[in-house]
C-alpha positions as YAML, in Angstrom:
chain: A
units: angstrom
residues:
- id: 1
  name: MET
  ca: [80.40, 276.59, 87.22]
- id: 2
  name: SER
  ca: [82.57, 278.09, 84.25]
- id: 3
  name: THR
  ca: [81.83, 277.24, 80.67]
- id: 4
  name: MET
  ca: [85.18, 274.98, 80.54]
- id: 5
  name: ASP
  ca: [83.95, 273.32, 83.42]
- id: 6
  name: ARG
  ca: [80.54, 272.67, 82.10]
- id: 7
  name: HIS
  ca: [82.26, 271.34, 78.98]
- id: 8
  name: ARG
  ca: [84.49, 269.05, 81.00]
- id: 9
  name: ALA
  ca: [81.60, 267.73, 83.35]
- id: 10
  name: TRP
  ca: [79.30, 267.01, 80.34]
- id: 11
  name: GLU
  ca: [78.51, 263.36, 80.38]
- id: 12
  name: GLY
  ca: [75.31, 263.43, 77.95]
- id: 13
  name: PRO
  ca: [75.47, 262.55, 74.17]
- id: 14
  name: ALA
  ca: [78.36, 263.86, 72.50]
- id: 15
  name: LEU
  ca: [76.18, 265.24, 69.98]
- id: 16
  name: PHE
  ca: [76.12, 268.30, 72.24]
- id: 17
  name: SER
  ca: [79.59, 268.19, 73.57]
- id: 18
  name: PHE
  ca: [80.43, 271.10, 71.20]
- id: 19
  name: GLY
  ca: [78.42, 273.64, 69.09]
- id: 20
  name: PHE
  ca: [79.63, 272.38, 65.65]
- id: 21
  name: ARG
  ca: [78.06, 268.90, 65.99]
- id: 22
  name: PRO
  ca: [74.60, 269.35, 66.28]
- id: 23
  name: PHE
  ca: [74.26, 272.40, 64.08]
- id: 24
  name: PHE
  ca: [76.56, 271.06, 61.16]
- id: 25
  name: LEU
  ca: [74.68, 267.86, 61.13]
- id: 26
  name: GLY
  ca: [71.29, 269.43, 61.46]
- id: 27
  name: ALA
  ca: [72.26, 271.83, 58.44]
- id: 28
  name: GLY
  ca: [73.10, 268.99, 56.13]
- id: 29
  name: ILE
  ca: [70.16, 267.16, 56.75]
- id: 30
  name: TRP
  ca: [68.05, 270.03, 56.34]
- id: 31
  name: ALA
  ca: [69.47, 271.06, 52.96]
- id: 32
  name: THR
  ca: [68.87, 267.68, 51.61]
- id: 33
  name: VAL
  ca: [65.36, 267.61, 53.11]
- id: 34
  name: THR
  ca: [64.38, 270.93, 51.66]
- id: 35
  name: MET
  ca: [65.81, 270.14, 48.05]
- id: 36
  name: ALA
  ca: [63.64, 267.02, 48.35]
- id: 37
  name: LEU
  ca: [60.54, 268.87, 49.21]
- id: 38
  name: TRP
  ca: [61.25, 271.73, 46.83]
- id: 39
  name: ILE
  ca: [61.35, 268.88, 43.92]
- id: 40
  name: ALA
  ca: [58.05, 267.59, 45.23]
- id: 41
  name: VAL
  ca: [56.46, 270.71, 45.10]
- id: 42
  name: LEU
  ca: [57.68, 271.78, 41.84]
- id: 43
  name: SER
  ca: [56.47, 268.45, 40.54]
- id: 44
  name: GLY
  ca: [53.10, 268.98, 42.00]
- id: 45
  name: ARG
  ca: [53.32, 265.82, 44.04]
- id: 46
  name: LEU
  ca: [53.27, 267.83, 47.25]
- id: 47
  name: ILE
  ca: [51.52, 270.81, 49.05]
- id: 48
  name: LEU
  ca: [53.40, 272.22, 52.02]
- id: 49
  name: PRO
  ca: [51.27, 273.64, 54.94]
- id: 50
  name: THR
  ca: [52.89, 276.76, 55.01]
- id: 51
  name: ARG
  ca: [51.45, 280.34, 54.46]
- id: 52
  name: LEU
  ca: [54.54, 281.46, 52.40]
- id: 53
  name: HIS
  ca: [54.62, 280.56, 48.54]
- id: 54
  name: PRO
  ca: [56.60, 277.87, 47.72]
- id: 55
  name: VAL
  ca: [59.49, 280.21, 45.86]
- id: 56
  name: ASP
  ca: [59.58, 282.05, 49.42]
- id: 57
  name: TRP
  ca: [59.65, 279.07, 51.35]
- id: 58
  name: HIS
  ca: [62.44, 277.90, 49.31]
- id: 59
  name: ALA
  ca: [64.53, 281.14, 49.53]
- id: 60
  name: HIS
  ca: [63.79, 281.30, 53.43]
- id: 61
  name: GLU
  ca: [64.68, 277.91, 54.39]
- id: 62
  name: PHE
  ca: [68.08, 277.98, 52.48]
- id: 63
  name: LEU
  ca: [69.25, 281.33, 53.36]
- id: 64
  name: PHE
  ca: [67.91, 281.88, 56.92]
- id: 65
  name: GLY
  ca: [67.34, 277.98, 57.86]
- id: 66
  name: TYR
  ca: [70.16, 276.21, 56.67]
- id: 67
  name: LEU
  ca: [72.75, 278.94, 56.79]
- id: 68
  name: GLY
  ca: [71.44, 279.98, 60.60]
- id: 69
  name: ALA
  ca: [72.72, 276.52, 61.23]
- id: 70
  name: VAL
  ca: [75.97, 276.91, 59.75]
- id: 71
  name: MET
  ca: [76.61, 279.97, 61.43]
- id: 72
  name: ALA
  ca: [75.70, 278.65, 64.79]
- id: 73
  name: GLY
  ca: [78.12, 275.80, 64.34]
- id: 74
  name: PHE
  ca: [80.80, 277.86, 63.05]
- id: 75
  name: LEU
  ca: [80.60, 280.67, 65.99]
- id: 76
  name: MET
  ca: [80.60, 278.42, 68.52]
- id: 77
  name: THR
  ca: [83.65, 276.33, 67.17]
- id: 78
  name: ALA
  ca: [85.61, 279.69, 66.50]
- id: 79
  name: VAL
  ca: [84.65, 281.76, 69.51]
- id: 80
  name: PRO
  ca: [86.67, 279.50, 71.78]
- id: 81
  name: ASN
  ca: [89.79, 280.55, 69.67]
- id: 82
  name: TRP
  ca: [88.96, 283.93, 69.80]
- id: 83
  name: THR
  ca: [88.17, 284.41, 73.45]
- id: 84
  name: GLY
  ca: [89.79, 281.29, 75.42]
- id: 85
  name: ARG
  ca: [86.49, 280.53, 76.64]
- id: 86
  name: MET
  ca: [84.12, 277.77, 76.18]
- id: 87
  name: PRO
  ca: [80.57, 278.30, 74.23]
- id: 88
  name: LEU
  ca: [77.27, 276.59, 75.30]
- id: 89
  name: VAL
  ca: [77.45, 272.98, 75.72]
- id: 90
  name: GLY
  ca: [75.14, 270.31, 77.19]
- id: 91
  name: ARG
  ca: [71.61, 271.25, 77.98]
- id: 92
  name: PRO
  ca: [72.11, 275.17, 76.93]
- id: 93
  name: LEU
  ca: [73.35, 274.00, 73.34]
- id: 94
  name: ALA
  ca: [70.58, 271.38, 73.27]
- id: 95
  name: LEU
  ca: [68.14, 274.20, 73.93]
- id: 96
  name: LEU
  ca: [69.45, 276.20, 71.18]
- id: 97
  name: PHE
  ca: [69.17, 273.47, 68.62]
- id: 98
  name: ALA
  ca: [65.79, 273.02, 69.68]
- id: 99
  name: LEU
  ca: [64.85, 276.49, 68.90]
- id: 100
  name: TRP
  ca: [66.39, 275.95, 65.39]
- id: 101
  name: LEU
  ca: [64.27, 272.95, 64.85]
- id: 102
  name: ILE
  ca: [61.20, 274.79, 66.27]
- id: 103
  name: GLY
  ca: [61.73, 277.50, 63.71]
- id: 104
  name: ARG
  ca: [62.23, 275.40, 60.96]
- id: 105
  name: ALA
  ca: [58.82, 273.49, 61.80]
- id: 106
  name: ALA
  ca: [57.05, 276.56, 62.33]
- id: 107
  name: VAL
  ca: [57.90, 278.04, 58.97]
- id: 108
  name: THR
  ca: [57.19, 274.93, 56.98]
- id: 109
  name: VAL
  ca: [53.64, 274.44, 58.58]
- id: 110
  name: SER
  ca: [52.73, 278.04, 59.27]
- id: 111
  name: VAL
  ca: [49.30, 277.67, 58.07]
- id: 112
  name: LEU
  ca: [48.46, 275.90, 61.12]
- id: 113
  name: LEU
  ca: [49.64, 278.24, 63.55]
- id: 114
  name: PRO
  ca: [48.67, 281.73, 64.40]
- id: 115
  name: PRO
  ca: [50.19, 284.24, 62.09]
- id: 116
  name: LEU
  ca: [52.38, 286.11, 64.38]
- id: 117
  name: ALA
  ca: [53.79, 282.64, 66.21]
- id: 118
  name: VAL
  ca: [55.75, 281.91, 63.21]
- id: 119
  name: PRO
  ca: [58.03, 284.89, 63.03]
- id: 120
  name: LEU
  ca: [58.23, 284.70, 66.85]
- id: 121
  name: ALA
  ca: [59.23, 281.09, 66.77]
- id: 122
  name: ASP
  ca: [61.64, 281.57, 63.80]
- id: 123
  name: LEU
  ca: [63.37, 284.59, 65.47]
- id: 124
  name: ALA
  ca: [63.97, 282.97, 68.60]
- id: 125
  name: PHE
  ca: [66.66, 281.02, 67.49]
- id: 126
  name: PRO
  ca: [68.91, 283.54, 65.99]
- id: 127
  name: LEU
  ca: [68.30, 286.01, 68.53]
- id: 128
  name: ALA
  ca: [69.43, 283.76, 71.33]
- id: 129
  name: LEU
  ca: [72.46, 282.85, 69.19]
- id: 130
  name: LEU
  ca: [73.27, 286.66, 69.08]
- id: 131
  name: ALA
  ca: [72.74, 286.91, 72.67]
- id: 132
  name: ALA
  ca: [75.03, 284.03, 73.49]
- id: 133
  name: MET
  ca: [77.71, 284.64, 71.33]
- id: 134
  name: GLY
  ca: [77.62, 288.48, 72.22]
- id: 135
  name: ARG
  ca: [78.25, 287.68, 75.77]
- id: 136
  name: GLU
  ca: [81.21, 285.63, 74.87]
- id: 137
  name: VAL
  ca: [82.78, 288.21, 72.76]
- id: 138
  name: VAL
  ca: [82.16, 290.69, 75.36]
- id: 139
  name: ALA
  ca: [83.45, 288.43, 78.20]
- id: 140
  name: GLY
  ca: [86.59, 287.72, 76.23]
- id: 141
  name: ARG
  ca: [87.03, 291.35, 75.58]
- id: 142
  name: ASN
  ca: [87.42, 290.17, 71.86]
- id: 143
  name: TRP
  ca: [86.51, 293.69, 70.26]
- id: 144
  name: ARG
  ca: [87.71, 292.60, 67.10]
- id: 145
  name: ASN
  ca: [85.38, 290.18, 66.35]
- id: 146
  name: LEU
  ca: [82.20, 292.81, 67.13]
- id: 147
  name: VAL
  ca: [82.03, 293.11, 63.26]
- id: 148
  name: VAL
  ca: [81.17, 289.60, 63.00]
- id: 149
  name: LEU
  ca: [78.22, 289.85, 65.64]
- id: 150
  name: GLY
  ca: [77.24, 292.89, 63.30]
- id: 151
  name: MET
  ca: [76.92, 290.84, 60.21]
- id: 152
  name: LEU
  ca: [74.78, 288.19, 62.56]
- id: 153
  name: GLY
  ca: [72.66, 291.13, 63.54]
- id: 154
  name: LEU
  ca: [71.95, 292.18, 60.18]
- id: 155
  name: PHE
  ca: [71.47, 288.88, 58.98]
- id: 156
  name: THR
  ca: [68.80, 288.43, 61.68]
- id: 157
  name: LEU
  ca: [67.35, 291.92, 60.94]
- id: 158
  name: GLY
  ca: [67.04, 290.39, 57.39]
- id: 159
  name: ASN
  ca: [65.04, 287.29, 58.34]
- id: 160
  name: ALA
  ca: [62.58, 289.63, 60.53]
- id: 161
  name: ALA
  ca: [62.24, 291.94, 57.43]
- id: 162
  name: PHE
  ca: [61.38, 288.82, 55.45]
- id: 163
  name: HIS
  ca: [58.36, 287.88, 57.74]
- id: 164
  name: LEU
  ca: [57.27, 291.07, 57.92]
- id: 165
  name: ASP
  ca: [57.07, 291.25, 53.94]
- id: 166
  name: ALA
  ca: [55.14, 287.96, 54.14]
- id: 167
  name: MET
  ca: [52.95, 288.97, 56.58]
- id: 168
  name: ARG
  ca: [51.90, 292.10, 54.41]
- id: 169
  name: GLY
  ca: [51.48, 289.77, 51.21]
- id: 170
  name: GLY
  ca: [54.46, 290.82, 49.31]
- id: 171
  name: ALA
  ca: [57.11, 288.59, 47.77]
- id: 172
  name: PRO
  ca: [59.64, 288.39, 50.19]
- id: 173
  name: ALA
  ca: [62.15, 286.20, 48.10]
- id: 174
  name: GLN
  ca: [62.36, 289.33, 45.82]
- id: 175
  name: GLY
  ca: [62.17, 291.85, 48.87]
- id: 176
  name: ALA
  ca: [64.78, 293.67, 50.79]
- id: 177
  name: GLY
  ca: [64.72, 291.39, 53.75]
- id: 178
  name: LEU
  ca: [66.20, 288.73, 51.60]
- id: 179
  name: ARG
  ca: [68.82, 290.84, 50.03]
- id: 180
  name: LEU
  ca: [69.82, 292.04, 53.60]
- id: 181
  name: GLY
  ca: [70.16, 288.64, 54.70]
- id: 182
  name: LEU
  ca: [72.16, 287.56, 51.67]
- id: 183
  name: GLY
  ca: [74.43, 290.65, 51.83]
- id: 184
  name: ALA
  ca: [75.36, 289.88, 55.37]
- id: 185
  name: ALA
  ca: [76.01, 286.52, 54.53]
- id: 186
  name: ILE
  ca: [78.52, 287.40, 51.80]
- id: 187
  name: LEU
  ca: [80.32, 290.03, 53.55]
- id: 188
  name: LEU
  ca: [80.78, 287.50, 56.31]
- id: 189
  name: VAL
  ca: [82.18, 285.05, 53.58]
- id: 190
  name: ALA
  ca: [84.41, 287.92, 52.43]
- id: 191
  name: LEU
  ca: [85.77, 288.73, 55.99]
- id: 192
  name: ILE
  ca: [85.96, 285.24, 57.35]
- id: 193
  name: GLY
  ca: [87.53, 283.89, 54.06]
- id: 194
  name: GLY
  ca: [89.94, 286.46, 53.71]
- id: 195
  name: ARG
  ca: [91.21, 285.21, 57.43]
- id: 196
  name: ILE
  ca: [91.26, 281.42, 56.89]
- id: 197
  name: ILE
  ca: [91.61, 281.10, 53.36]
- id: 198
  name: PRO
  ca: [95.33, 282.31, 53.10]
- id: 199
  name: SER
  ca: [96.29, 280.88, 56.35]
- id: 200
  name: PHE
  ca: [95.26, 277.54, 55.79]
- id: 201
  name: THR
  ca: [96.81, 277.67, 52.56]
- id: 202
  name: ARG
  ca: [100.34, 279.11, 53.89]
- id: 203
  name: ASN
  ca: [100.01, 276.11, 56.37]
- id: 204
  name: TRP
  ca: [99.61, 273.27, 53.74]
- id: 205
  name: LEU
  ca: [102.12, 274.73, 51.17]
- id: 206
  name: ALA
  ca: [104.51, 275.20, 54.06]
- id: 207
  name: LYS
  ca: [104.70, 271.66, 54.86]
- id: 208
  name: ARG
  ca: [105.27, 270.61, 51.14]
- id: 209
  name: GLY
  ca: [108.50, 272.97, 51.09]
- id: 210
  name: SER
  ca: [109.62, 275.67, 49.22]
- id: 211
  name: GLY
  ca: [107.62, 277.67, 46.69]
- id: 212
  name: ARG
  ca: [105.26, 280.89, 46.18]
- id: 213
  name: LEU
  ca: [103.30, 281.24, 49.42]
- id: 214
  name: PRO
  ca: [100.17, 283.41, 49.70]
- id: 215
  name: THR
  ca: [101.03, 286.98, 49.53]
- id: 216
  name: PRO
  ca: [100.97, 288.68, 53.14]
- id: 217
  name: PRO
  ca: [97.92, 290.51, 54.14]
- id: 218
  name: ASP
  ca: [97.90, 294.08, 53.05]
- id: 219
  name: ARG
  ca: [95.33, 295.74, 55.43]
- id: 220
  name: ARG
  ca: [94.85, 298.97, 53.32]
- id: 221
  name: PHE
  ca: [93.78, 296.68, 50.02]
- id: 222
  name: ASP
  ca: [91.84, 294.33, 52.01]
- id: 223
  name: LYS
  ca: [89.88, 297.14, 53.72]
- id: 224
  name: ALA
  ca: [89.25, 298.67, 50.37]
- id: 225
  name: ALA
  ca: [87.92, 295.95, 48.79]
- id: 226
  name: LEU
  ca: [85.60, 294.80, 51.84]
- id: 227
  name: LEU
  ca: [84.49, 298.72, 51.90]
- id: 228
  name: ALA
  ca: [83.85, 298.44, 48.36]
- id: 229
  name: LEU
  ca: [81.93, 295.33, 48.54]
- id: 230
  name: LEU
  ca: [79.83, 296.97, 51.62]
- id: 231
  name: ALA
  ca: [78.85, 299.87, 49.58]
- id: 232
  name: ALA
  ca: [78.03, 297.77, 46.61]
- id: 233
  name: LEU
  ca: [75.67, 295.38, 48.71]
- id: 234
  name: LEU
  ca: [74.21, 298.46, 50.17]
- id: 235
  name: LEU
  ca: [73.08, 300.01, 47.07]
- id: 236
  name: TRP
  ca: [71.99, 296.77, 45.67]
- id: 237
  name: ILE
  ca: [69.65, 296.08, 48.86]
- id: 238
  name: GLY
  ca: [68.25, 299.44, 48.52]
- id: 239
  name: ALA
  ca: [67.80, 299.92, 44.85]
- id: 240
  name: PRO
  ca: [68.39, 296.44, 43.27]
- id: 241
  name: GLU
  ca: [67.65, 297.56, 39.61]
- id: 242
  name: ALA
  ca: [69.74, 300.84, 39.85]
- id: 243
  name: PRO
  ca: [72.71, 301.29, 37.15]
- id: 244
  name: LEU
  ca: [74.81, 302.38, 40.12]
- id: 245
  name: ALA
  ca: [74.26, 299.33, 42.18]
- id: 246
  name: GLY
  ca: [75.40, 297.41, 38.78]
- id: 247
  name: VAL
  ca: [78.57, 299.65, 38.35]
- id: 248
  name: GLY
  ca: [79.44, 299.00, 42.22]
- id: 249
  name: LEU
  ca: [79.16, 295.28, 42.12]
- id: 250
  name: ILE
  ca: [81.20, 294.92, 38.95]
- id: 251
  name: LEU
  ca: [83.94, 297.18, 40.90]
- id: 252
  name: ALA
  ca: [83.70, 295.08, 43.95]
- id: 253
  name: GLY
  ca: [83.83, 291.85, 42.07]
- id: 254
  name: GLY
  ca: [86.94, 292.86, 40.53]
- id: 255
  name: LEU
  ca: [88.69, 293.87, 43.50]
- id: 256
  name: HIS
  ca: [87.67, 290.79, 45.21]
- id: 257
  name: ALA
  ca: [89.07, 288.74, 42.13]
- id: 258
  name: VAL
  ca: [92.43, 290.47, 42.57]
- id: 259
  name: ARG
  ca: [92.31, 289.54, 46.22]
- id: 260
  name: LEU
  ca: [91.67, 285.64, 45.65]
- id: 261
  name: CYS
  ca: [94.58, 285.82, 43.13]
- id: 262
  name: ARG
  ca: [96.87, 286.89, 46.01]
- id: 263
  name: TRP
  ca: [96.42, 283.64, 47.87]
- id: 264
  name: ALA
  ca: [98.16, 281.22, 45.74]
- id: 265
  name: GLY
  ca: [95.27, 279.06, 45.10]
- id: 266
  name: ASP
  ca: [96.77, 277.80, 41.86]
- id: 267
  name: ARG
  ca: [99.25, 275.70, 43.94]
- id: 268
  name: CYS
  ca: [96.67, 273.79, 45.75]
- id: 269
  name: ALA
  ca: [95.31, 271.19, 43.25]
- id: 270
  name: ALA
  ca: [96.79, 268.30, 45.09]
- id: 271
  name: GLU
  ca: [94.47, 269.02, 48.03]
- id: 272
  name: PRO
  ca: [90.75, 269.09, 47.73]
- id: 273
  name: LEU
  ca: [90.17, 270.45, 51.40]
- id: 274
  name: VAL
  ca: [92.50, 273.67, 50.47]
- id: 275
  name: TRP
  ca: [91.41, 274.26, 46.73]
- id: 276
  name: VAL
  ca: [87.45, 274.19, 47.48]
- id: 277
  name: LEU
  ca: [88.10, 276.97, 49.95]
- id: 278
  name: HIS
  ca: [89.58, 279.06, 46.91]
- id: 279
  name: LEU
  ca: [87.01, 277.95, 44.42]
- id: 280
  name: ALA
  ca: [83.87, 278.77, 46.80]
- id: 281
  name: TYR
  ca: [85.32, 282.33, 47.64]
- id: 282
  name: ALA
  ca: [85.59, 282.72, 43.58]
- id: 283
  name: PHE
  ca: [82.07, 282.75, 43.65]
- id: 284
  name: VAL
  ca: [82.24, 285.93, 45.70]
- id: 285
  name: PRO
  ca: [83.69, 288.03, 42.96]
- id: 286
  name: LEU
  ca: [81.84, 286.05, 40.10]
- id: 287
  name: GLY
  ca: [78.61, 286.33, 41.60]
- id: 288
  name: ALA
  ca: [79.18, 290.29, 41.81]
- id: 289
  name: LEU
  ca: [80.42, 290.50, 38.53]
- id: 290
  name: THR
  ca: [77.43, 288.31, 36.98]
- id: 291
  name: LEU
  ca: [74.75, 290.18, 39.07]
- id: 292
  name: GLY
  ca: [76.44, 293.75, 38.11]
- id: 293
  name: GLY
  ca: [76.23, 292.45, 34.60]
- id: 294
  name: ALA
  ca: [72.35, 291.33, 34.84]
- id: 295
  name: ILE
  ca: [71.85, 294.77, 36.17]
- id: 296
  name: LEU
  ca: [73.15, 296.56, 33.48]
- id: 297
  name: PHE
  ca: [71.96, 294.24, 30.88]
- id: 298
  name: PRO
  ca: [68.87, 292.49, 32.17]
- id: 299
  name: ALA
  ca: [68.08, 290.99, 28.57]
- id: 300
  name: SER
  ca: [71.22, 288.87, 28.72]
- id: 301
  name: LEU
  ca: [70.57, 287.16, 32.36]
- id: 302
  name: SER
  ca: [68.20, 287.20, 34.93]
- id: 303
  name: PRO
  ca: [69.29, 288.75, 38.48]
- id: 304
  name: ALA
  ca: [67.76, 285.95, 40.15]
- id: 305
  name: ALA
  ca: [70.08, 283.22, 37.98]
- id: 306
  name: ALA
  ca: [72.83, 285.28, 38.64]
- id: 307
  name: GLN
  ca: [72.05, 285.71, 42.64]
- id: 308
  name: HIS
  ca: [72.41, 281.95, 42.96]
- id: 309
  name: LEU
  ca: [76.28, 282.10, 42.27]
- id: 310
  name: TRP
  ca: [76.21, 283.99, 45.54]
- id: 311
  name: MET
  ca: [73.64, 281.60, 47.22]
- id: 312
  name: ALA
  ca: [74.52, 278.42, 45.96]
- id: 313
  name: GLY
  ca: [78.27, 278.82, 45.07]
- id: 314
  name: GLY
  ca: [79.53, 281.65, 47.58]
- id: 315
  name: ILE
  ca: [77.45, 280.42, 50.40]
- id: 316
  name: GLY
  ca: [76.57, 276.71, 49.58]
- id: 317
  name: LEU
  ca: [79.93, 275.57, 48.71]
- id: 318
  name: MET
  ca: [81.95, 277.60, 51.17]
- id: 319
  name: THR
  ca: [79.93, 276.34, 54.07]
- id: 320
  name: LEU
  ca: [80.26, 272.68, 53.00]
- id: 321
  name: ALA
  ca: [84.16, 273.12, 52.72]
- id: 322
  name: VAL
  ca: [84.12, 274.74, 55.97]
- id: 323
  name: MET
  ca: [81.91, 272.14, 57.75]
- id: 324
  name: THR
  ca: [83.98, 269.25, 56.11]
- id: 325
  name: ARG
  ca: [87.15, 271.02, 57.49]
- id: 326
  name: ALA
  ca: [86.18, 271.87, 60.80]
- id: 327
  name: THR
  ca: [84.30, 268.40, 61.38]
- id: 328
  name: LEU
  ca: [87.71, 266.62, 60.43]
- id: 329
  name: GLY
  ca: [89.85, 269.07, 62.70]
- id: 330
  name: HIS
  ca: [87.85, 268.91, 65.67]
- id: 331
  name: THR
  ca: [87.19, 265.02, 65.93]
- id: 332
  name: GLY
  ca: [90.75, 264.23, 65.68]
- id: 333
  name: GLN
  ca: [91.05, 262.99, 61.52]
- id: 334
  name: ALA
  ca: [93.58, 263.98, 59.23]
- id: 335
  name: LEU
  ca: [93.12, 267.30, 57.72]
- id: 336
  name: THR
  ca: [92.90, 265.87, 54.05]
- id: 337
  name: ALA
  ca: [89.92, 265.11, 51.82]
- id: 338
  name: GLY
  ca: [89.27, 261.47, 50.82]
- id: 339
  name: ARG
  ca: [87.32, 260.64, 47.44]
- id: 340
  name: GLY
  ca: [84.30, 260.71, 49.03]
- id: 341
  name: THR
  ca: [84.65, 264.30, 50.17]
- id: 342
  name: THR
  ca: [85.82, 265.22, 46.77]
- id: 343
  name: VAL
  ca: [82.89, 264.03, 45.42]
- id: 344
  name: LEU
  ca: [80.67, 266.11, 47.47]
- id: 345
  name: TYR
  ca: [82.58, 269.10, 46.51]
- id: 346
  name: LEU
  ca: [82.01, 268.22, 42.88]
- id: 347
  name: ALA
  ca: [78.49, 267.41, 43.22]
- id: 348
  name: VAL
  ca: [77.95, 270.99, 44.56]
- id: 349
  name: ILE
  ca: [80.01, 272.77, 41.99]
- id: 350
  name: LEU
  ca: [77.77, 270.73, 39.31]
- id: 351
  name: ALA
  ca: [74.75, 272.01, 41.47]
- id: 352
  name: VAL
  ca: [75.64, 275.74, 40.94]
- id: 353
  name: LEU
  ca: [76.95, 275.73, 37.77]
- id: 354
  name: ALA
  ca: [73.73, 273.59, 36.31]
- id: 355
  name: ARG
  ca: [71.55, 276.30, 37.94]
- id: 356
  name: LEU
  ca: [73.39, 279.19, 36.33]
- id: 357
  name: GLY
  ca: [72.95, 277.35, 33.01]
- id: 358
  name: ALA
  ca: [69.42, 277.02, 33.59]
- id: 359
  name: GLY
  ca: [69.26, 280.84, 33.37]
- id: 360
  name: LEU
  ca: [71.35, 281.08, 30.42]
- id: 361
  name: VAL
  ca: [69.67, 278.25, 28.41]
- id: 362
  name: PRO
  ca: [65.83, 278.49, 28.80]
- id: 363
  name: GLY
  ca: [65.10, 275.75, 26.38]
- id: 364
  name: SER
  ca: [67.06, 273.52, 28.71]
- id: 365
  name: ALA
  ca: [65.94, 274.85, 32.02]
- id: 366
  name: ASP
  ca: [64.09, 272.07, 33.27]
- id: 367
  name: LEU
  ca: [66.76, 269.40, 32.77]
- id: 368
  name: LEU
  ca: [69.43, 272.05, 34.11]
- id: 369
  name: LEU
  ca: [67.21, 272.47, 37.40]
- id: 370
  name: ALA
  ca: [66.78, 269.16, 37.97]
- id: 371
  name: LEU
  ca: [70.81, 268.26, 37.37]
- id: 372
  name: SER
  ca: [71.09, 271.27, 39.51]
- id: 373
  name: ALA
  ca: [68.86, 269.59, 42.51]
- id: 374
  name: LEU
  ca: [70.64, 266.21, 42.24]
- id: 375
  name: GLY
  ca: [74.19, 267.63, 42.52]
- id: 376
  name: TRP
  ca: [72.94, 269.42, 45.82]
- id: 377
  name: ILE
  ca: [71.20, 266.50, 47.37]
- id: 378
  name: VAL
  ca: [74.44, 264.41, 46.55]
- id: 379
  name: GLY
  ca: [76.42, 267.27, 48.09]
- id: 380
  name: PHE
  ca: [74.64, 267.68, 51.39]
- id: 381
  name: GLY
  ca: [73.07, 264.19, 51.77]
- id: 382
  name: GLY
  ca: [76.49, 262.69, 51.26]
- id: 383
  name: PHE
  ca: [78.14, 265.05, 54.06]
- id: 384
  name: ALA
  ca: [75.24, 264.07, 56.56]
- id: 385
  name: LEU
  ca: [76.10, 260.22, 55.56]
- id: 386
  name: LEU
  ca: [79.83, 260.34, 55.46]
- id: 387
  name: TYR
  ca: [80.11, 262.96, 58.53]
- id: 388
  name: GLY
  ca: [77.08, 262.15, 60.52]
- id: 389
  name: GLY
  ca: [79.32, 259.31, 62.64]
- id: 390
  name: LEU
  ca: [82.10, 261.89, 63.44]
- id: 391
  name: LEU
  ca: [79.56, 264.30, 64.51]
- id: 392
  name: TRP
  ca: [77.46, 261.98, 66.56]
- id: 393
  name: ARG
  ca: [80.07, 260.04, 68.38]
- id: 394
  name: PRO
  ca: [82.80, 260.77, 70.90]
- id: 395
  name: ARG
  ca: [85.91, 262.18, 69.73]
- id: 396
  name: ARG
  ca: [88.55, 259.06, 69.81]
- id: 397
  name: PRO
  ca: [91.74, 259.53, 71.81]
- id: 398
  name: ARG
  ca: [94.85, 259.60, 69.66]
...
């Protein structure tokens, strides 16, 4: 039976009828739960039964736990458009989701498990996802998107390096594994964002009548901007304190700021579902510029605070934007953001800015960190509440 036949024949829970459903819902819940647990740990009210240092657990579960789920949901939504084939559905999809859940549990209660069992349990999910998506891309002969699989492979390698660093007694939240995973994620945001943001913007503006549209893609400029970002990230991954890495990040940040300005984001203020994509992408160049500045002038800002512009802004806000848009579109809803969805976006933007402020104003760090955590919980907990029904229930025919 073909994957399309299995999709049509599936009569089980709607949650496993399409890949974005379980993984977007799981990502929203896990982003909320991990932040609540993190607050409890910081306040001394909770000790997690994990071998990881709390800071390492927090970093791992956002980057590799939360983002891993969003990547799975996005890829299994996008692959049919790329290849004309349906990805996993039904029991295979439920099994893949179970692997993700097992990974989250294993990392969080790792002190109760044999040391080697933890990375094996956690890496089973991204390796299975890589195999499933690789099969679809190859079967569909969609060679253009092999680069996306490459980014997923580097992301998985970063996760493995993170675990190896932890098993050796290092500080993986400051290690090369986390930087490799983060770098792969930012490159993926830049690559996919460069495809979908000008396209969605053009479609929305065209419906509103005449006026300036996004500048047509310039392959040479876009390729130069992406290669500059790749080079800067490689320098930063290998030598995070090197001045050359700082210079490279500032150069790449400038190129991607110019790239963003070509997409007519200033004309999208009337539709949050569109402007949030532009604002989320803005954290890619802003994060590069800020991190580059922190490397060159370490007394002005800690690299960790600057890095959160990528983690919470470039990744957190962009993934929320993609999850809301994809959920609305694939469940038959109108592609417009209501007041509730707009509040989710504003809450995460507040979380990003408050986290950056905590690094700039040490005297108010505790208050700003608490505000950042609250904004994060409102944003992703609100997503799970507002969109949970759409993800759980079958799509209603129009």
